PDB file of C-alpha atoms in Angstrom:
ATOM      1  CA  MET A  20       3.023 -27.798  32.296  1.00  0.00           C
ATOM      2  CA  THR A  21       6.234 -30.285  32.095  1.00  0.00           C
ATOM      3  CA  VAL A  22       4.561 -32.862  29.270  1.00  0.00           C
ATOM      4  CA  SER A  23       1.737 -31.787  26.750  1.00  0.00           C
ATOM      5  CA  THR A  24       0.035 -33.794  23.262  1.00  0.00           C
ATOM      6  CA  THR A  25      -0.981 -32.212  20.361  1.00  0.00           C
ATOM      7  CA  SER A  26      -2.308 -33.969  16.877  1.00  0.00           C
ATOM      8  CA  PRO A  27      -0.777 -32.111  14.114  1.00  0.00           C
ATOM      9  CA  ALA A  28      -1.371 -34.575  11.622  1.00  0.00           C
ATOM     10  CA  ASP A  29      -3.275 -37.219  11.069  1.00  0.00           C
ATOM     11  CA  GLY A  30      -2.663 -40.790  13.012  1.00  0.00           C
ATOM     12  CA  VAL A  31       0.598 -38.406  14.400  1.00  0.00           C
ATOM     13  CA  ARG A  32       0.778 -37.202  18.180  1.00  0.00           C
ATOM     14  CA  VAL A  33       3.669 -35.528  19.926  1.00  0.00           C
ATOM     15  CA  VAL A  34       4.359 -35.930  22.637  1.00  0.00           C
ATOM     16  CA  THR A  35       6.061 -32.456  24.206  1.00  0.00           C
ATOM     17  CA  VAL A  36       8.417 -32.206  27.431  1.00  0.00           C
ATOM     18  CA  ASP A  37       8.182 -28.517  28.911  1.00  0.00           C
ATOM     19  CA  ARG A  38      10.259 -28.378  32.000  1.00  0.00           C
ATOM     20  CA  PRO A  39      12.561 -25.074  32.075  1.00  0.00           C
ATOM     21  CA  PRO A  40      15.846 -24.176  31.939  1.00  0.00           C
ATOM     22  CA  VAL A  41      16.994 -27.335  31.084  1.00  0.00           C
ATOM     23  CA  ASN A  42      14.625 -29.924  30.577  1.00  0.00           C
ATOM     24  CA  ALA A  43      15.635 -31.998  33.397  1.00  0.00           C
ATOM     25  CA  LEU A  44      12.890 -34.038  35.203  1.00  0.00           C
ATOM     26  CA  PRO A  45      11.812 -34.654  38.237  1.00  0.00           C
ATOM     27  CA  VAL A  46      10.924 -38.015  39.348  1.00  0.00           C
ATOM     28  CA  GLN A  47       7.008 -37.019  38.624  1.00  0.00           C
ATOM     29  CA  GLY A  48       7.909 -35.360  35.284  1.00  0.00           C
ATOM     30  CA  TRP A  49       9.871 -38.815  33.581  1.00  0.00           C
ATOM     31  CA  TYR A  50       6.085 -40.824  34.791  1.00  0.00           C
ATOM     32  CA  ASP A  51       4.264 -38.132  33.145  1.00  0.00           C
ATOM     33  CA  LEU A  52       6.087 -38.479  30.130  1.00  0.00           C
ATOM     34  CA  ALA A  53       5.771 -42.278  30.535  1.00  0.00           C
ATOM     35  CA  ASP A  54       2.249 -42.044  30.792  1.00  0.00           C
ATOM     36  CA  ALA A  55       1.852 -39.418  27.736  1.00  0.00           C
ATOM     37  CA  VAL A  56       3.517 -42.209  25.701  1.00  0.00           C
ATOM     38  CA  ARG A  57       1.836 -45.154  26.587  1.00  0.00           C
ATOM     39  CA  ALA A  58      -1.565 -43.742  26.283  1.00  0.00           C
ATOM     40  CA  ALA A  59      -0.292 -42.343  22.703  1.00  0.00           C
ATOM     41  CA  GLY A  60       0.517 -45.947  21.650  1.00  0.00           C
ATOM     42  CA  ARG A  61      -2.853 -47.292  23.143  1.00  0.00           C
ATOM     43  CA  ASP A  62      -4.931 -44.703  21.190  1.00  0.00           C
ATOM     44  CA  PRO A  63      -5.846 -46.603  18.006  1.00  0.00           C
ATOM     45  CA  GLU A  64      -5.999 -43.664  15.409  1.00  0.00           C
ATOM     46  CA  VAL A  65      -1.751 -42.966  15.960  1.00  0.00           C
ATOM     47  CA  ARG A  66       0.127 -44.912  13.999  1.00  0.00           C
ATOM     48  CA  CYS A  67       3.501 -42.554  14.937  1.00  0.00           C
ATOM     49  CA  VAL A  68       4.383 -40.920  17.769  1.00  0.00           C
ATOM     50  CA  VAL A  69       6.685 -37.947  17.745  1.00  0.00           C
ATOM     51  CA  LEU A  70       8.625 -37.009  20.961  1.00  0.00           C
ATOM     52  CA  ALA A  71      10.175 -33.706  21.190  1.00  0.00           C
ATOM     53  CA  ALA A  72      10.803 -30.832  23.536  1.00  0.00           C
ATOM     54  CA  ALA A  73      10.661 -26.680  24.158  1.00  0.00           C
ATOM     55  CA  GLY A  74      13.205 -24.355  24.998  1.00  0.00           C
ATOM     56  CA  ARG A  75      16.781 -24.943  25.011  1.00  0.00           C
ATOM     57  CA  GLY A  76      17.402 -28.421  25.023  1.00  0.00           C
ATOM     58  CA  PHE A  77      15.974 -32.110  24.642  1.00  0.00           C
ATOM     59  CA  ASN A  78      16.291 -32.730  28.191  1.00  0.00           C
ATOM     60  CA  ALA A  79      19.283 -32.446  30.164  1.00  0.00           C
ATOM     61  CA  GLY A  80      18.402 -35.869  32.518  1.00  0.00           C
ATOM     62  CA  VAL A  81      17.143 -36.464  35.945  1.00  0.00           C
ATOM     63  CA  ASP A  82      16.735 -33.475  38.421  1.00  0.00           C
ATOM     64  CA  ILE A  83      19.654 -33.569  40.498  1.00  0.00           C
ATOM     65  CA  LYS A  84      18.757 -30.674  42.476  1.00  0.00           C
ATOM     66  CA  GLU A  85      15.802 -32.833  43.878  1.00  0.00           C
ATOM     67  CA  LEU A  86      18.013 -35.983  44.754  1.00  0.00           C
ATOM     68  CA  GLN A  87      20.395 -32.947  46.218  1.00  0.00           C
ATOM     69  CA  ARG A  88      17.411 -32.124  48.513  1.00  0.00           C
ATOM     70  CA  ASP A  89      16.709 -36.032  49.560  1.00  0.00           C
ATOM     71  CA  THR A  90      18.249 -36.660  52.961  1.00  0.00           C
ATOM     72  CA  GLY A  91      17.344 -39.897  52.034  1.00  0.00           C
ATOM     73  CA  HIS A  92      16.893 -42.753  49.322  1.00  0.00           C
ATOM     74  CA  GLU A  93      13.364 -42.027  48.291  1.00  0.00           C
ATOM     75  CA  ALA A  94      14.221 -39.044  45.518  1.00  0.00           C
ATOM     76  CA  LEU A  95      16.871 -41.763  44.213  1.00  0.00           C
ATOM     77  CA  ILE A  96      14.518 -44.991  44.102  1.00  0.00           C
ATOM     78  CA  GLY A  97      12.015 -42.571  42.418  1.00  0.00           C
ATOM     79  CA  ALA A  98      14.241 -41.376  39.281  1.00  0.00           C
ATOM     80  CA  ASN A  99      15.486 -44.623  39.045  1.00  0.00           C
ATOM     81  CA  ARG A 100      12.120 -46.172  38.557  1.00  0.00           C
ATOM     82  CA  GLY A 101      10.666 -43.138  36.547  1.00  0.00           C
ATOM     83  CA  CYS A 102      13.348 -43.027  34.405  1.00  0.00           C
ATOM     84  CA  ALA A 103      12.836 -47.141  33.467  1.00  0.00           C
ATOM     85  CA  GLU A 104       9.104 -46.266  33.250  1.00  0.00           C
ATOM     86  CA  ALA A 105       9.686 -43.148  30.555  1.00  0.00           C
ATOM     87  CA  PHE A 106      12.741 -45.614  28.806  1.00  0.00           C
ATOM     88  CA  ALA A 107      10.430 -48.381  28.646  1.00  0.00           C
ATOM     89  CA  ALA A 108       7.542 -46.502  27.478  1.00  0.00           C
ATOM     90  CA  VAL A 109       9.543 -45.563  24.607  1.00  0.00           C
ATOM     91  CA  TYR A 110      10.510 -49.053  23.918  1.00  0.00           C
ATOM     92  CA  THR A 111       6.905 -50.825  23.993  1.00  0.00           C
ATOM     93  CA  CYS A 112       5.323 -48.113  22.661  1.00  0.00           C
ATOM     94  CA  GLU A 113       2.911 -49.923  20.469  1.00  0.00           C
ATOM     95  CA  VAL A 114       3.755 -47.553  17.335  1.00  0.00           C
ATOM     96  CA  PRO A 115       6.865 -46.021  16.416  1.00  0.00           C
ATOM     97  CA  VAL A 116       8.098 -43.620  18.103  1.00  0.00           C
ATOM     98  CA  VAL A 117      10.873 -40.927  16.329  1.00  0.00           C
ATOM     99  CA  ALA A 118      12.739 -38.453  18.852  1.00  0.00           C
ATOM    100  CA  ALA A 119      13.056 -34.679  17.060  1.00  0.00           C
ATOM    101  CA  VAL A 120      15.998 -34.105  19.252  1.00  0.00           C
ATOM    102  CA  HIS A 121      17.863 -30.087  19.327  1.00  0.00           C
ATOM    103  CA  GLY A 122      20.488 -28.767  21.770  1.00  0.00           C
ATOM    104  CA  PHE A 123      21.664 -30.882  24.235  1.00  0.00           C
ATOM    105  CA  CYS A 124      20.315 -34.840  24.580  1.00  0.00           C
ATOM    106  CA  LEU A 125      22.478 -36.287  27.978  1.00  0.00           C
ATOM    107  CA  GLY A 126      21.918 -38.341  30.481  1.00  0.00           C
ATOM    108  CA  GLY A 127      18.206 -39.646  30.873  1.00  0.00           C
ATOM    109  CA  GLY A 128      17.525 -38.205  27.095  1.00  0.00           C
ATOM    110  CA  VAL A 129      19.611 -40.674  25.989  1.00  0.00           C
ATOM    111  CA  GLY A 130      17.997 -42.996  27.567  1.00  0.00           C
ATOM    112  CA  LEU A 131      14.649 -41.901  25.941  1.00  0.00           C
ATOM    113  CA  VAL A 132      16.323 -41.438  22.154  1.00  0.00           C
ATOM    114  CA  GLY A 133      18.546 -44.765  22.624  1.00  0.00           C
ATOM    115  CA  ASN A 134      15.087 -46.692  22.958  1.00  0.00           C
ATOM    116  CA  ALA A 135      13.387 -45.151  19.849  1.00  0.00           C
ATOM    117  CA  ASP A 136      12.897 -45.942  16.920  1.00  0.00           C
ATOM    118  CA  ALA A 137      14.103 -42.878  14.843  1.00  0.00           C
ATOM    119  CA  ILE A 138      15.594 -40.094  15.328  1.00  0.00           C
ATOM    120  CA  VAL A 139      16.243 -36.848  13.638  1.00  0.00           C
ATOM    121  CA  ALA A 140      18.570 -34.391  14.509  1.00  0.00           C
ATOM    122  CA  SER A 141      19.186 -31.128  14.230  1.00  0.00           C
ATOM    123  CA  GLU A 142      22.585 -29.454  13.337  1.00  0.00           C
ATOM    124  CA  ASP A 143      22.994 -28.374  17.043  1.00  0.00           C
ATOM    125  CA  ALA A 144      22.245 -31.760  19.260  1.00  0.00           C
ATOM    126  CA  VAL A 145      24.695 -32.862  21.480  1.00  0.00           C
ATOM    127  CA  PHE A 146      23.948 -36.560  22.918  1.00  0.00           C
ATOM    128  CA  GLY A 147      26.126 -37.876  25.996  1.00  0.00           C
ATOM    129  CA  LEU A 148      26.305 -39.226  29.433  1.00  0.00           C
ATOM    130  CA  PRO A 149      27.428 -37.167  31.883  1.00  0.00           C
ATOM    131  CA  GLU A 150      26.816 -40.046  34.635  1.00  0.00           C
ATOM    132  CA  LEU A 151      30.347 -40.101  36.235  1.00  0.00           C
ATOM    133  CA  ASP A 152      30.190 -36.244  36.736  1.00  0.00           C
ATOM    134  CA  ARG A 153      26.964 -36.230  38.740  1.00  0.00           C
ATOM    135  CA  GLY A 154      27.630 -39.725  41.074  1.00  0.00           C
ATOM    136  CA  ALA A 155      25.698 -42.009  38.772  1.00  0.00           C
ATOM    137  CA  LEU A 156      25.295 -44.782  36.341  1.00  0.00           C
ATOM    138  CA  GLY A 157      23.296 -45.383  33.753  1.00  0.00           C
ATOM    139  CA  ALA A 158      22.307 -45.924  30.049  1.00  0.00           C
ATOM    140  CA  ALA A 159      25.269 -47.239  28.622  1.00  0.00           C
ATOM    141  CA  THR A 160      22.663 -49.571  27.794  1.00  0.00           C
ATOM    142  CA  HIS A 161      20.979 -46.544  25.352  1.00  0.00           C
ATOM    143  CA  LEU A 162      23.955 -45.501  24.302  1.00  0.00           C
ATOM    144  CA  ALA A 163      25.279 -48.374  22.861  1.00  0.00           C
ATOM    145  CA  ARG A 164      21.727 -48.588  20.302  1.00  0.00           C
ATOM    146  CA  LEU A 165      23.847 -45.514  19.127  1.00  0.00           C
ATOM    147  CA  VAL A 166      27.642 -45.413  18.981  1.00  0.00           C
ATOM    148  CA  PRO A 167      30.017 -48.680  18.246  1.00  0.00           C
ATOM    149  CA  GLN A 168      30.577 -50.461  21.710  1.00  0.00           C
ATOM    150  CA  HIS A 169      34.075 -48.538  21.580  1.00  0.00           C
ATOM    151  CA  LEU A 170      33.065 -45.411  21.155  1.00  0.00           C
ATOM    152  CA  MET A 171      30.663 -45.935  23.841  1.00  0.00           C
ATOM    153  CA  ARG A 172      33.003 -46.856  26.507  1.00  0.00           C
ATOM    154  CA  THR A 173      35.217 -43.398  26.015  1.00  0.00           C
ATOM    155  CA  LEU A 174      31.666 -41.564  26.015  1.00  0.00           C
ATOM    156  CA  TYR A 175      30.847 -43.175  29.348  1.00  0.00           C
ATOM    157  CA  TYR A 176      34.257 -42.387  30.501  1.00  0.00           C
ATOM    158  CA  THR A 177      35.579 -39.083  29.701  1.00  0.00           C
ATOM    159  CA  SER A 178      31.351 -37.462  30.397  1.00  0.00           C
ATOM    160  CA  ARG A 179      32.481 -36.084  26.643  1.00  0.00           C
ATOM    161  CA  THR A 180      29.479 -35.980  23.931  1.00  0.00           C
ATOM    162  CA  VAL A 181      28.621 -36.433  20.378  1.00  0.00           C
ATOM    163  CA  GLY A 182      26.947 -34.205  17.928  1.00  0.00           C
ATOM    164  CA  ALA A 183      23.952 -35.153  15.586  1.00  0.00           C
ATOM    165  CA  ALA A 184      26.631 -35.371  12.487  1.00  0.00           C
ATOM    166  CA  GLU A 185      28.705 -38.020  14.354  1.00  0.00           C
ATOM    167  CA  LEU A 186      25.769 -39.843  14.590  1.00  0.00           C
ATOM    168  CA  LEU A 187      24.525 -39.488  11.225  1.00  0.00           C
ATOM    169  CA  ALA A 188      27.467 -41.250  10.063  1.00  0.00           C
ATOM    170  CA  HIS A 189      27.111 -44.099  12.209  1.00  0.00           C
ATOM    171  CA  GLY A 190      23.372 -44.504  10.933  1.00  0.00           C
ATOM    172  CA  SER A 191      21.736 -44.009  14.334  1.00  0.00           C
ATOM    173  CA  VAL A 192      20.180 -40.667  13.612  1.00  0.00           C
ATOM    174  CA  TRP A 193      18.121 -40.155  10.365  1.00  0.00           C
ATOM    175  CA  ARG A 194      18.625 -36.867   8.972  1.00  0.00           C
ATOM    176  CA  VAL A 195      20.461 -33.651  10.238  1.00  0.00           C
ATOM    177  CA  ALA A 196      18.670 -30.790   9.564  1.00  0.00           C
ATOM    178  CA  PRO A 197      18.229 -27.007  10.669  1.00  0.00           C
ATOM    179  CA  PRO A 198      16.946 -26.201  14.455  1.00  0.00           C
ATOM    180  CA  HIS A 199      14.413 -23.997  12.123  1.00  0.00           C
ATOM    181  CA  GLU A 200      13.116 -27.453  10.274  1.00  0.00           C
ATOM    182  CA  LEU A 201      13.823 -29.761  12.928  1.00  0.00           C
ATOM    183  CA  MET A 202       9.944 -30.461  13.637  1.00  0.00           C
ATOM    184  CA  ASP A 203       8.873 -30.455   9.932  1.00  0.00           C
ATOM    185  CA  THR A 204      11.519 -32.573   9.378  1.00  0.00           C
ATOM    186  CA  ALA A 205      10.736 -34.896  12.062  1.00  0.00           C
ATOM    187  CA  MET A 206       6.687 -34.777  11.485  1.00  0.00           C
ATOM    188  CA  GLU A 207       7.723 -35.476   7.499  1.00  0.00           C
ATOM    189  CA  LEU A 208       9.008 -38.749   8.725  1.00  0.00           C
ATOM    190  CA  ALA A 209       6.041 -39.590  11.306  1.00  0.00           C
ATOM    191  CA  GLN A 210       3.495 -39.078   8.412  1.00  0.00           C
ATOM    192  CA  GLU A 211       5.539 -41.487   6.215  1.00  0.00           C
ATOM    193  CA  ILE A 212       5.251 -43.654   8.554  1.00  0.00           C
ATOM    194  CA  ALA A 213       1.774 -43.668   9.321  1.00  0.00           C
ATOM    195  CA  ALA A 214       0.631 -43.916   6.135  1.00  0.00           C
ATOM    196  CA  LYS A 215       0.694 -47.593   6.744  1.00  0.00           C
ATOM    197  CA  ASP A 216      -1.285 -49.610   7.976  1.00  0.00           C
ATOM    198  CA  GLY A 217      -1.892 -49.624  11.876  1.00  0.00           C
ATOM    199  CA  HIS A 218      -2.281 -52.358  12.596  1.00  0.00           C
ATOM    200  CA  LEU A 219       0.682 -53.807  10.480  1.00  0.00           C
ATOM    201  CA  LEU A 220       2.371 -51.042  12.257  1.00  0.00           C
ATOM    202  CA  ARG A 221       1.754 -53.065  15.172  1.00  0.00           C
ATOM    203  CA  LEU A 222       3.037 -56.076  14.712  1.00  0.00           C
ATOM    204  CA  ALA A 223       6.271 -54.483  12.981  1.00  0.00           C
ATOM    205  CA  LYS A 224       6.653 -52.685  16.274  1.00  0.00           C
ATOM    206  CA  ALA A 225       6.245 -56.103  18.369  1.00  0.00           C
ATOM    207  CA  ALA A 226       8.293 -57.869  15.686  1.00  0.00           C
ATOM    208  CA  LEU A 227      11.599 -55.684  15.723  1.00  0.00           C
ATOM    209  CA  ASN A 228      11.591 -55.552  19.775  1.00  0.00           C
ATOM    210  CA  GLY A 229      10.691 -59.618  20.176  1.00  0.00           C
ATOM    211  CA  ILE A 230      14.607 -59.726  17.372  1.00  0.00           C
ATOM    212  CA  ASP A 231      16.360 -57.486  19.749  1.00  0.00           C
ATOM    213  CA  PRO A 232      19.921 -58.891  20.456  1.00  0.00           C
ATOM    214  CA  VAL A 233      19.818 -56.820  23.751  1.00  0.00           C
ATOM    215  CA  ASP A 234      17.229 -56.671  26.673  1.00  0.00           C
ATOM    216  CA  VAL A 235      17.176 -53.254  27.369  1.00  0.00           C
ATOM    217  CA  GLN A 236      14.557 -52.835  29.990  1.00  0.00           C
ATOM    218  CA  ARG A 237      16.469 -55.993  32.145  1.00  0.00           C
ATOM    219  CA  SER A 238      20.092 -54.002  30.793  1.00  0.00           C
ATOM    220  CA  TYR A 239      18.973 -50.791  32.424  1.00  0.00           C
ATOM    221  CA  ARG A 240      17.781 -51.634  35.739  1.00  0.00           C
ATOM    222  CA  PHE A 241      20.784 -53.634  36.441  1.00  0.00           C
ATOM    223  CA  GLU A 242      22.936 -50.212  35.942  1.00  0.00           C
ATOM    224  CA  GLN A 243      20.924 -48.346  38.017  1.00  0.00           C
ATOM    225  CA  GLY A 244      22.039 -50.957  40.858  1.00  0.00           C
ATOM    226  CA  PHE A 245      25.219 -49.662  41.141  1.00  0.00           C
ATOM    227  CA  THR A 246      24.017 -46.234  41.133  1.00  0.00           C
ATOM    228  CA  PHE A 247      22.957 -47.406  44.150  1.00  0.00           C
ATOM    229  CA  GLU A 248      25.575 -48.764  45.105  1.00  0.00           C
ATOM    230  CA  ALA A 249      27.786 -45.822  44.988  1.00  0.00           C
ATOM    231  CA  ASN A 250      25.495 -43.772  46.220  1.00  0.00           C
ATOM    232  CA  LEU A 251      24.600 -46.179  49.461  1.00  0.00           C
ATOM    233  CA  ALA A 252      29.231 -45.974  49.878  1.00  0.00           C
ATOM    234  CA  GLY A 253      28.460 -42.278  50.297  1.00  0.00           C
ATOM    235  CA  THR A 254      30.342 -42.139  46.461  1.00  0.00           C
ATOM    236  CA  ALA A 255      27.428 -40.821  44.464  1.00  0.00           C
ATOM    237  CA  ASP A 256      26.706 -37.568  47.299  1.00  0.00           C
ATOM    238  CA  ARG A 257      30.535 -36.363  47.418  1.00  0.00           C
ATOM    239  CA  VAL A 258      30.589 -36.569  43.304  1.00  0.00           C
ATOM    240  CA  ARG A 259      27.327 -35.090  42.953  1.00  0.00           C
ATOM    241  CA  ASP A 260      27.673 -32.288  45.385  1.00  0.00           C
ATOM    242  CA  THR A 261      30.447 -30.591  43.010  1.00  0.00           C
ATOM    243  CA  PHE A 262      27.580 -30.395  40.513  1.00  0.00           C
ATOM    244  CA  GLY A 263      27.285 -26.596  39.564  1.00  0.00           C
ATOM    245  CA  LYS A 264      30.349 -25.315  41.277  1.00  0.00           C
ATOM    246  CA  GLU A 265      33.643 -24.839  39.989  1.00  0.00           C
ATOM    247  CA  VAL A 266      36.030 -28.399  40.953  1.00  0.00           C
TER     248      VAL A 266
END
C-alpha cells in the first residue's frame, strides 16, 4: 500500500506514504497522495492533517526508474503533473498540514514539506534537491520556503543536503525530536492545532495562503518547464542514465 490514512486522535488525520525501499513515488503514487490529503481536508471532522512516511526516510522524490523505462515523454509529463497535484494538495488543504519528517527528504519530499504549514523533524532528517544529479529541475520554489535565498541556490547547484538542526535554526522546522519520538511530537502539535475551532482554522488557512508573497503553484509549474526542455534537449536522459552508477 503506497498511501494510507488513519485517525489516531480527535480532529487529526494522518496520511502515511509507504513505498519501499525509499518512498520514491511513481506517477500514480503522487495522485494517490494528493487524493488522500484533499479528502482529509474536505472532511468537516478533520482540523489538522499530519503527513508522515514509513520506512527508511520521508520521501526520495520521483521514481527515476519509471522515467528510465519510458521511451517517450508520458512518464515525465505524468510525474510533473502528479507532483504538482500532490504539492498543491498540501498547500491548498483546507486545514493546516504538519509534516513529520525522518531520514531523507529529497526532491519531491522537499516539495511536500515546503508547502506544509509546519514541520516536525527527527534528528536524522536531511533535506535537499538532488535534481541536477537526476536530470531534472524543480522544487526550488519549495526549498526557498525552508532556507534563505543564497543558501537555497548553493544547495540547489551543489545537490547538497541540510540537516534538521540547521532548519530549526532558520525557523522553518518547529521541533527536532529523537526518531522514536517524532510522531508523538508531531501529534502533540497537530492536537494543539486541532483544539481550535474548525471553521476558524479553515478561514485562517485561506487567509494565510492569500497573503503569501509567492504563488507557489505557478512558480513550480514554471520550473517544470525547464525540466521538460532539458528532456527534449537530451540532457535529462544523459544525466539520468548515470543514476545508481559509479561516475
